[in-house]
Short mmCIF file of C-alpha atoms and ligand atoms in Angstrom, two decimals:
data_model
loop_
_atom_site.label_atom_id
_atom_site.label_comp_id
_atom_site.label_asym_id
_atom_site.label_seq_id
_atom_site.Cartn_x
_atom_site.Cartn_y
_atom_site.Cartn_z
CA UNK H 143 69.10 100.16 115.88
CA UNK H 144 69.84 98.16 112.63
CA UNK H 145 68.59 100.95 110.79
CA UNK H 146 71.12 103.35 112.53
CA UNK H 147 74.32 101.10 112.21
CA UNK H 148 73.14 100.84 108.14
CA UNK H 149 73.27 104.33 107.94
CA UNK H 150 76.37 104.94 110.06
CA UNK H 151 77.95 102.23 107.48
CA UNK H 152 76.62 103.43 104.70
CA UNK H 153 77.62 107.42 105.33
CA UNK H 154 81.45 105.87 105.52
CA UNK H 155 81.48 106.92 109.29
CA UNK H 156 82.78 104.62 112.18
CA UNK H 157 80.95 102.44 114.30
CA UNK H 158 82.48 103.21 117.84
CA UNK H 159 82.46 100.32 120.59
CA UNK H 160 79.43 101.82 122.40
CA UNK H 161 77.01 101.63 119.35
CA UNK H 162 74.83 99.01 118.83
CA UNK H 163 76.26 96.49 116.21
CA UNK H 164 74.64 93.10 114.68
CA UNK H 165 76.45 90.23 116.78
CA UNK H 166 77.88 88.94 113.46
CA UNK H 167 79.31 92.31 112.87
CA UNK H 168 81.20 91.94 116.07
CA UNK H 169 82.19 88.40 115.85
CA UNK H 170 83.39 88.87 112.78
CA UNK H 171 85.74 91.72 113.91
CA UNK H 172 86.64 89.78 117.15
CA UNK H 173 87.76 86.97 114.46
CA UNK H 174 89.53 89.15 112.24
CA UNK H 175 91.53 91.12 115.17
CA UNK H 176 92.52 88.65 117.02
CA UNK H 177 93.76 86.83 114.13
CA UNK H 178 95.61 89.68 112.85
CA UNK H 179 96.83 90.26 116.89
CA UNK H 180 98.16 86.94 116.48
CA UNK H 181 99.50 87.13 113.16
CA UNK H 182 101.83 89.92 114.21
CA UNK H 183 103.02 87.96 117.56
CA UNK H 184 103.96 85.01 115.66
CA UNK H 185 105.23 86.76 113.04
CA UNK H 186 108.47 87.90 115.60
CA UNK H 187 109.57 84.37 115.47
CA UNK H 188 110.55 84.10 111.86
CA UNK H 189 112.65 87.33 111.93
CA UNK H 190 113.75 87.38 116.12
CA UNK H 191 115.40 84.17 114.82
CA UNK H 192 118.59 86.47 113.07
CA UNK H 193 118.74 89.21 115.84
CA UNK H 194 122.12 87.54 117.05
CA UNK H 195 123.11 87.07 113.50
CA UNK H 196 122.80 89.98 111.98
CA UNK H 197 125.29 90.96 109.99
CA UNK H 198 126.63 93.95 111.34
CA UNK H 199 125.74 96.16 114.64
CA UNK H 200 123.53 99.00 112.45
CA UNK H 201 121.19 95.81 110.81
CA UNK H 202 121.18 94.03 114.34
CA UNK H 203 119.40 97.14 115.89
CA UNK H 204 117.21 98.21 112.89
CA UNK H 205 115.97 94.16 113.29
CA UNK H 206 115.49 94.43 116.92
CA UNK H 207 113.32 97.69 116.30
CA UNK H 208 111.27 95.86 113.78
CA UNK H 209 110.57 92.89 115.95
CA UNK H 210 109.53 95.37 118.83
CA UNK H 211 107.45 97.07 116.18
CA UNK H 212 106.03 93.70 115.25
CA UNK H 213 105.04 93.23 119.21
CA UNK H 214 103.54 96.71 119.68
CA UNK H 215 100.93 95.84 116.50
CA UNK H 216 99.69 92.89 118.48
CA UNK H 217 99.48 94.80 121.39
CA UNK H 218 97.41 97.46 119.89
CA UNK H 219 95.45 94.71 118.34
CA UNK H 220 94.59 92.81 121.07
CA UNK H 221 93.46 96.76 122.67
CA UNK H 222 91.36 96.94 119.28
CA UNK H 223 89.65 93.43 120.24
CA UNK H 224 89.25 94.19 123.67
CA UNK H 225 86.89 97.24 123.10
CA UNK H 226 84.53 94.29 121.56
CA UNK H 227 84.37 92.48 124.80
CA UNK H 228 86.33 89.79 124.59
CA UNK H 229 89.29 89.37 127.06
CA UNK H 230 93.06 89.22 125.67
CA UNK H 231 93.58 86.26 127.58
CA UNK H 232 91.01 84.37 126.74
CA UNK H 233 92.27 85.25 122.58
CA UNK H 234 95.78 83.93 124.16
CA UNK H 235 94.39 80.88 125.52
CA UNK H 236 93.26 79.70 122.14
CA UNK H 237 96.41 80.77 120.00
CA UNK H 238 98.28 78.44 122.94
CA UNK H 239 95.56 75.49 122.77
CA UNK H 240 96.25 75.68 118.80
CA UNK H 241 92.60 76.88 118.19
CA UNK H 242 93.18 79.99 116.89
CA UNK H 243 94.39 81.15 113.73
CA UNK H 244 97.27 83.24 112.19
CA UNK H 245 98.77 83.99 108.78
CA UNK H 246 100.04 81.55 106.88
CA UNK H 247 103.08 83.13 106.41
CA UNK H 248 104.78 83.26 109.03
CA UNK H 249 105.22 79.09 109.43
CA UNK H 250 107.65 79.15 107.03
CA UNK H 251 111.53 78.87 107.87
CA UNK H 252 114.42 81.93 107.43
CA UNK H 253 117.63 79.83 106.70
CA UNK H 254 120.09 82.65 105.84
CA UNK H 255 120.02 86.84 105.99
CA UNK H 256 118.75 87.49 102.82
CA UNK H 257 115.27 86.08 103.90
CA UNK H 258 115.25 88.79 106.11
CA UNK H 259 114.94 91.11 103.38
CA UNK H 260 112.50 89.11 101.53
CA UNK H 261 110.35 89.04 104.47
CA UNK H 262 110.59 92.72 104.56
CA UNK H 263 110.02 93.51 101.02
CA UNK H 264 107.55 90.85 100.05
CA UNK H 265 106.20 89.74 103.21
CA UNK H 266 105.42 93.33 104.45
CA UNK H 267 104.61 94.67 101.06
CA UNK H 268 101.43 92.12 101.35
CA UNK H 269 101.01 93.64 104.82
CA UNK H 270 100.68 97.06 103.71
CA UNK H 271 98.35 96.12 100.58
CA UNK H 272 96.21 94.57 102.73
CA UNK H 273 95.73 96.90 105.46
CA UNK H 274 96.31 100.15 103.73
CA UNK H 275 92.64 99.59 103.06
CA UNK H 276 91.93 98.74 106.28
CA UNK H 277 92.27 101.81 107.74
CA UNK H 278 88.85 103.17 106.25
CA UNK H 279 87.49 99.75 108.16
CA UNK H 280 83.94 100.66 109.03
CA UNK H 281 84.86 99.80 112.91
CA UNK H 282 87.23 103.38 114.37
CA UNK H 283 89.36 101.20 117.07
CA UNK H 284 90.58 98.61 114.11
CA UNK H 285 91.00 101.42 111.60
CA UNK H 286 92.95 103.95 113.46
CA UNK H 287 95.19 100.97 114.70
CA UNK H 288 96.01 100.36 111.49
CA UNK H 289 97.00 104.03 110.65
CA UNK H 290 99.98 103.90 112.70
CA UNK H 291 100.93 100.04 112.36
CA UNK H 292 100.73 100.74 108.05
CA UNK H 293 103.29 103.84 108.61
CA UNK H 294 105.74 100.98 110.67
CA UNK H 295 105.18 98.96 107.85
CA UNK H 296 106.32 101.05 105.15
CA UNK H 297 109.38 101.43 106.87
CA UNK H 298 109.72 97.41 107.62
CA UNK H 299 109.46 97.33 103.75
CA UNK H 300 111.87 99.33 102.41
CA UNK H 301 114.27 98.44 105.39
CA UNK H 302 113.73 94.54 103.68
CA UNK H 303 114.32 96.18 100.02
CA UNK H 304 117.38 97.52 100.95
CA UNK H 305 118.93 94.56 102.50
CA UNK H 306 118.32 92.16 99.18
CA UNK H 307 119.50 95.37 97.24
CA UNK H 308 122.73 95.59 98.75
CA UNK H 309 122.83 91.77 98.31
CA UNK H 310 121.49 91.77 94.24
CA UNK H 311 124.78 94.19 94.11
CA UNK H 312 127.06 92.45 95.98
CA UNK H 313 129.24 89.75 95.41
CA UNK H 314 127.41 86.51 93.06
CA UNK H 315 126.93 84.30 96.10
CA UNK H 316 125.22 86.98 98.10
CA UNK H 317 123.28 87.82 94.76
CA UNK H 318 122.33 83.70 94.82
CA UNK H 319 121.52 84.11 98.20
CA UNK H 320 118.88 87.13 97.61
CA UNK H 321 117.22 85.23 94.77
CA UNK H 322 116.75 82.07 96.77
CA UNK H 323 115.64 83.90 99.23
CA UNK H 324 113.27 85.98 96.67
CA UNK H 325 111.84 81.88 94.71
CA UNK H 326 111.12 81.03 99.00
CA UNK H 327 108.70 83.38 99.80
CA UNK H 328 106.89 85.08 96.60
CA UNK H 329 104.33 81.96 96.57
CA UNK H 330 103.36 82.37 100.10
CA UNK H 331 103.40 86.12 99.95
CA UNK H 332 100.49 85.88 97.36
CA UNK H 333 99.14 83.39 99.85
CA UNK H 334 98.56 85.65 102.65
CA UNK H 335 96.19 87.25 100.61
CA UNK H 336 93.80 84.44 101.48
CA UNK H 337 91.51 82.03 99.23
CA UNK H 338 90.40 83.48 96.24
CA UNK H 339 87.26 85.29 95.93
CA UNK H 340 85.06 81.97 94.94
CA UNK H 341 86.04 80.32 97.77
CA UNK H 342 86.14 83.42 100.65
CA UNK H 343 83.34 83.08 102.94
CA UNK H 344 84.02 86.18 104.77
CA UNK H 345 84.35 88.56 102.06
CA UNK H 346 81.05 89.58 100.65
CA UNK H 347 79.21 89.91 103.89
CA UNK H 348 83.08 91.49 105.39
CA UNK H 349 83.03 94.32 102.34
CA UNK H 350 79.21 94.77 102.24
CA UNK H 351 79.87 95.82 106.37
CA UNK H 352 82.92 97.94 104.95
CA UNK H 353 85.28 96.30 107.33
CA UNK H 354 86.98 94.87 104.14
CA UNK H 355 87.48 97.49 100.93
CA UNK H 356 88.61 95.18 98.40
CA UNK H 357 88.49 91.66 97.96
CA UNK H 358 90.95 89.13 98.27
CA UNK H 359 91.89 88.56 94.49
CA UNK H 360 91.94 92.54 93.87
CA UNK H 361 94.62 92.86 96.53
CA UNK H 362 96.53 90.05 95.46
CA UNK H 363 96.66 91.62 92.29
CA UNK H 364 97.72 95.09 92.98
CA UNK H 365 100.81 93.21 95.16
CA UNK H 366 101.64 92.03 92.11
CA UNK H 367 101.80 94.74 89.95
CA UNK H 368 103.40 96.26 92.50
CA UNK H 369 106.03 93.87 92.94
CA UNK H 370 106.67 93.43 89.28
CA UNK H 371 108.80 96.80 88.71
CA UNK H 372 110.55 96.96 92.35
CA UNK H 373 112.12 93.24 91.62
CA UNK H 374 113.29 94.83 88.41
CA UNK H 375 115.23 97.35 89.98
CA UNK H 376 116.49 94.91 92.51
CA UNK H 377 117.78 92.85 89.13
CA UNK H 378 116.06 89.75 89.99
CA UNK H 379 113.75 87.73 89.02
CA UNK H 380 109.84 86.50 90.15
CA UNK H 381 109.68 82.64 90.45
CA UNK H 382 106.86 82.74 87.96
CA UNK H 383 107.32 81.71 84.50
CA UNK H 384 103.73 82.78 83.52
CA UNK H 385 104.43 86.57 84.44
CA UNK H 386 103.18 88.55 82.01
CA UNK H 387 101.54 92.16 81.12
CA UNK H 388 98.04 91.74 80.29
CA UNK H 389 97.62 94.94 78.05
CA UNK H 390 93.58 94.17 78.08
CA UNK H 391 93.41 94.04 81.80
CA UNK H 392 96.03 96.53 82.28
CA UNK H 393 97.43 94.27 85.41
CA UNK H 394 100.11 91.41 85.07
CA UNK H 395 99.01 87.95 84.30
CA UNK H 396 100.18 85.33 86.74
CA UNK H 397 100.39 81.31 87.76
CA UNK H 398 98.62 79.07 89.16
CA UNK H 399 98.82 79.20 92.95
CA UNK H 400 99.44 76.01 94.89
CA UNK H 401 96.11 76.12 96.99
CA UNK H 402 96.87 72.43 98.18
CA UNK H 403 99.73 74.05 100.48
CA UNK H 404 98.07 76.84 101.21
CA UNK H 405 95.37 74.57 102.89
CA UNK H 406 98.12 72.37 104.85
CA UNK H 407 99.56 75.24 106.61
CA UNK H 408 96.20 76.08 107.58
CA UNK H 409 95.73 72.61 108.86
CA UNK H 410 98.61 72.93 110.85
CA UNK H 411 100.92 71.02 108.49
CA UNK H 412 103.64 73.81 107.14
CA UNK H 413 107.35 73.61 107.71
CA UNK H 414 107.58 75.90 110.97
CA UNK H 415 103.76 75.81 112.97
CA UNK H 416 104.95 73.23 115.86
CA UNK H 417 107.93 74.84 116.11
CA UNK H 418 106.33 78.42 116.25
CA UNK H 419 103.18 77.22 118.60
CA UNK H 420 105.48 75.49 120.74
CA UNK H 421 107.95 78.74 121.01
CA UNK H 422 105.13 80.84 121.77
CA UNK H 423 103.98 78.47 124.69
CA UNK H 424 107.46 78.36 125.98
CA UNK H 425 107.77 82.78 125.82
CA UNK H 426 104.25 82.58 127.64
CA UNK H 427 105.42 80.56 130.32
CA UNK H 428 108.82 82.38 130.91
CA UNK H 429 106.96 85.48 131.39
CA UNK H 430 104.70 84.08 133.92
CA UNK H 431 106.66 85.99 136.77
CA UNK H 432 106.12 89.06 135.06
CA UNK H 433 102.61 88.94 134.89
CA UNK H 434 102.84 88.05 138.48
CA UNK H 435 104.95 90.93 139.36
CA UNK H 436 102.69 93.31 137.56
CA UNK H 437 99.34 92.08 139.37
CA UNK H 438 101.15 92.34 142.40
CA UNK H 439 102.48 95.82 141.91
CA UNK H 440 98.97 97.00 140.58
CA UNK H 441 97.87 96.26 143.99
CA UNK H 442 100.20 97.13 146.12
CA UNK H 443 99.52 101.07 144.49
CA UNK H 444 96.16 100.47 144.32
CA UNK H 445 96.10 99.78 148.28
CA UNK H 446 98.52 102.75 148.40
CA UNK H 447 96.02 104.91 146.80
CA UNK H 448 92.84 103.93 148.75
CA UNK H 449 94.97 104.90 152.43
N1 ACO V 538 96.59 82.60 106.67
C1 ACO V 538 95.81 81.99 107.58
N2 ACO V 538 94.46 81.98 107.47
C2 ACO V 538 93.92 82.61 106.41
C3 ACO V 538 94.69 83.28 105.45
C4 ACO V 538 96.08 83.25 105.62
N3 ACO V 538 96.91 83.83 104.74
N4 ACO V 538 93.86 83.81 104.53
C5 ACO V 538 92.62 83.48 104.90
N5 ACO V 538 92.65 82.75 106.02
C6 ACO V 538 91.53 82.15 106.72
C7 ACO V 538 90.56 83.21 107.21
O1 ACO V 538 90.98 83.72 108.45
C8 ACO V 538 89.27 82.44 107.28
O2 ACO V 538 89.29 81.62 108.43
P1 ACO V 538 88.05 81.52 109.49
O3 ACO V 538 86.81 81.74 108.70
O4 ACO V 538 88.22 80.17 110.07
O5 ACO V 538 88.30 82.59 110.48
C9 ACO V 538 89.39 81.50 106.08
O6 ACO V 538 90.78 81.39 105.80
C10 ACO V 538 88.64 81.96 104.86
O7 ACO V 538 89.19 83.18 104.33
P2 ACO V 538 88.34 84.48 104.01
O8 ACO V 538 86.88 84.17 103.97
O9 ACO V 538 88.94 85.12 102.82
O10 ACO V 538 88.63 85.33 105.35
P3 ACO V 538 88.68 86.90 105.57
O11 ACO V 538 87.52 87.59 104.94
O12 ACO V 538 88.90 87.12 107.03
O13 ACO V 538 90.00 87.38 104.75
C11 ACO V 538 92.22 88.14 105.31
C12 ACO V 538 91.29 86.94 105.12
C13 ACO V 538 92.38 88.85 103.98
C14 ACO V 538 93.57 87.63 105.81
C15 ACO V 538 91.55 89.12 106.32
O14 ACO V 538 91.21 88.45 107.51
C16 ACO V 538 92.41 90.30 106.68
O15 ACO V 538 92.53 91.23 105.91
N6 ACO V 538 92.99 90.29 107.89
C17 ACO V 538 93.77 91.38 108.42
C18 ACO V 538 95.20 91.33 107.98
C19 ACO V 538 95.99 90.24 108.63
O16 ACO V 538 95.54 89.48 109.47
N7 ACO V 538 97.26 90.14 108.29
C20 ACO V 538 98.13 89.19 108.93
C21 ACO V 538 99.42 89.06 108.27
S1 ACO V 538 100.27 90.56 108.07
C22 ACO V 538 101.31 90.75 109.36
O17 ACO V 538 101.05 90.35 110.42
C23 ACO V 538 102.63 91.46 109.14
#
């Protein structure tokens, strides 16, 4: 059976949920998913916080449609999980109970509008660096999940360009506003990335399974170059005095990355995660009488059914 998942792996086909898998195969999907699942349910909060001030009735609905996008990921996440045997509630359970983790990211505040165009340009950029890859992940329910939710994210990305575009050409305060916005979340775009490669425990074992493509420093780095022309056309600036193009390497030299934070969101100690664990406790419990409704209407038709 090992022998036949190595091969399967190793031929760059997919391991379906009904083949045999090494139980550390599976956990480690289970652990990556779920996180992920969580990641994008969170990850409404920081944005779902300017759907009733958006500036105008055309960015209000375009936000509202990438929040709901943001909720359908999860959902297809949590599906992806599921076909590993775990159960969606139990996954909820321990985002609720504070067990479970999520990206970093997305415990840190959005004071004004232009942060919802930095989230959108930087924040989703990562995304789609990230799981671009992803969707030649070794396991077929994660990968194809991540065909469609990369496509949504292209679009969340250059919807989040355009807003700090229009405000790099608009008036000098709104310009101030788009930089700030652009110095707040750089650093902890490059964080989502994870640890750096030394200190990954996941990745060898995660890229020798082919659930991972490239490591976490190799990503980080594309994002970079990536980001280095598009802020350019934007006309403004990376908070990184140490920018610079590494004609040897061919990539863009950059700073030191404040690890120490990194490590205290994780804990549980970044600006936003009470106030984003105890939002997502409070949604849970107001839509307690819609999970009751639903169980009660499955029934009903399934009694309907068996007459
Ligand atoms: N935020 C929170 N936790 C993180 C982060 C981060 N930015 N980066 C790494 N970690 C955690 C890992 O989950 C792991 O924790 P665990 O072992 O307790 O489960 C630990 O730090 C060590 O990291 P790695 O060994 O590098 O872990 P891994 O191989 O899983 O790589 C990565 C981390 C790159 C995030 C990987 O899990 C991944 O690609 N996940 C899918 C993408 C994703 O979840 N994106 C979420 C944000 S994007 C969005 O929602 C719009």
């Amino acid at each position: 059976m090992q022998a036949r998942f190595d091969a399967t792996v190793a031929a760059e086909q997919r391991i379906e949920p009904r083949d045999w898998m090494p139980e550390a195969y599976r956990k480690t999907l289970v652990r990556q998913i779920s996180q992920h699942a969580h990641s994008e349910i969170i990850g409404m909060q920081p944005e779902g916080n300017w759907i009733t001030r958006a500036p105008s009735l055309k960015r209000k609905s375009i936000l509202m449609a990438k929040v709901q996008d943001e909720a359908g990921h999860g959902l297809y996440l949590y599906s992806a999980a599921e076909t590993l045997g775990v159960d969606r509630q139990d996954l909820t359970e321990q985002l609720l109970a504070g067990k479970a983790k999520y990206s970093s990211i997305f415990n840190y505040p959005t004071p004004t509008w232009a942060d919802i165009g930095a989230i959108g340009w930087l924040v989703d950029g990562a995304a789609i660096c990230n799981q671009v890859p992803l969707c030649r992940a070794s396991y077929g329910p994660y990968a194809r999940a991540m065909v469609r939710v990369c496509k949504e994210e292209s679009f969340h990305q250059r919807q989040g360009f355009e807003i700090l575009y229009e405000l790099a050409h608009g008036t000098e305060a709104q310009k101030k506003m788009a930089q700030e916005a652009v110095d707040r979340w750089y650093w902890p775009s490059l964080m989502m990335f994870g640890p750096p490669d030394a200190d990954s425990p996941n990745s060898a074992q995660s890229m020798q399974w082919k659930i991972k493509r490239f490591s976490n420093d190799e990503l980080r780095q594309r994002f970079v170059d990536m980001c280095v022309p598009q802020v350019e056309v934007l006309g403004l600036t990376l908070p990184d005095p140490e920018l610079s193009w590494n004609p040897d390497r061919g990539h863009y030299d950059f700073g030191e990355i404040d690890w120490t934070e990194f490590h205290q969101v994780l804990k549980g100690n970044g600006p936003c995660n009470a106030q984003r664990i105890a939002h997502r406790r409070k949604a849970h419990q107001d839509g307690d009488w819609v999970r009751e409704a639903a169980v009660a209407h499955a029934a009903k038709k399934a009694a309907r059914t068996k007459q």
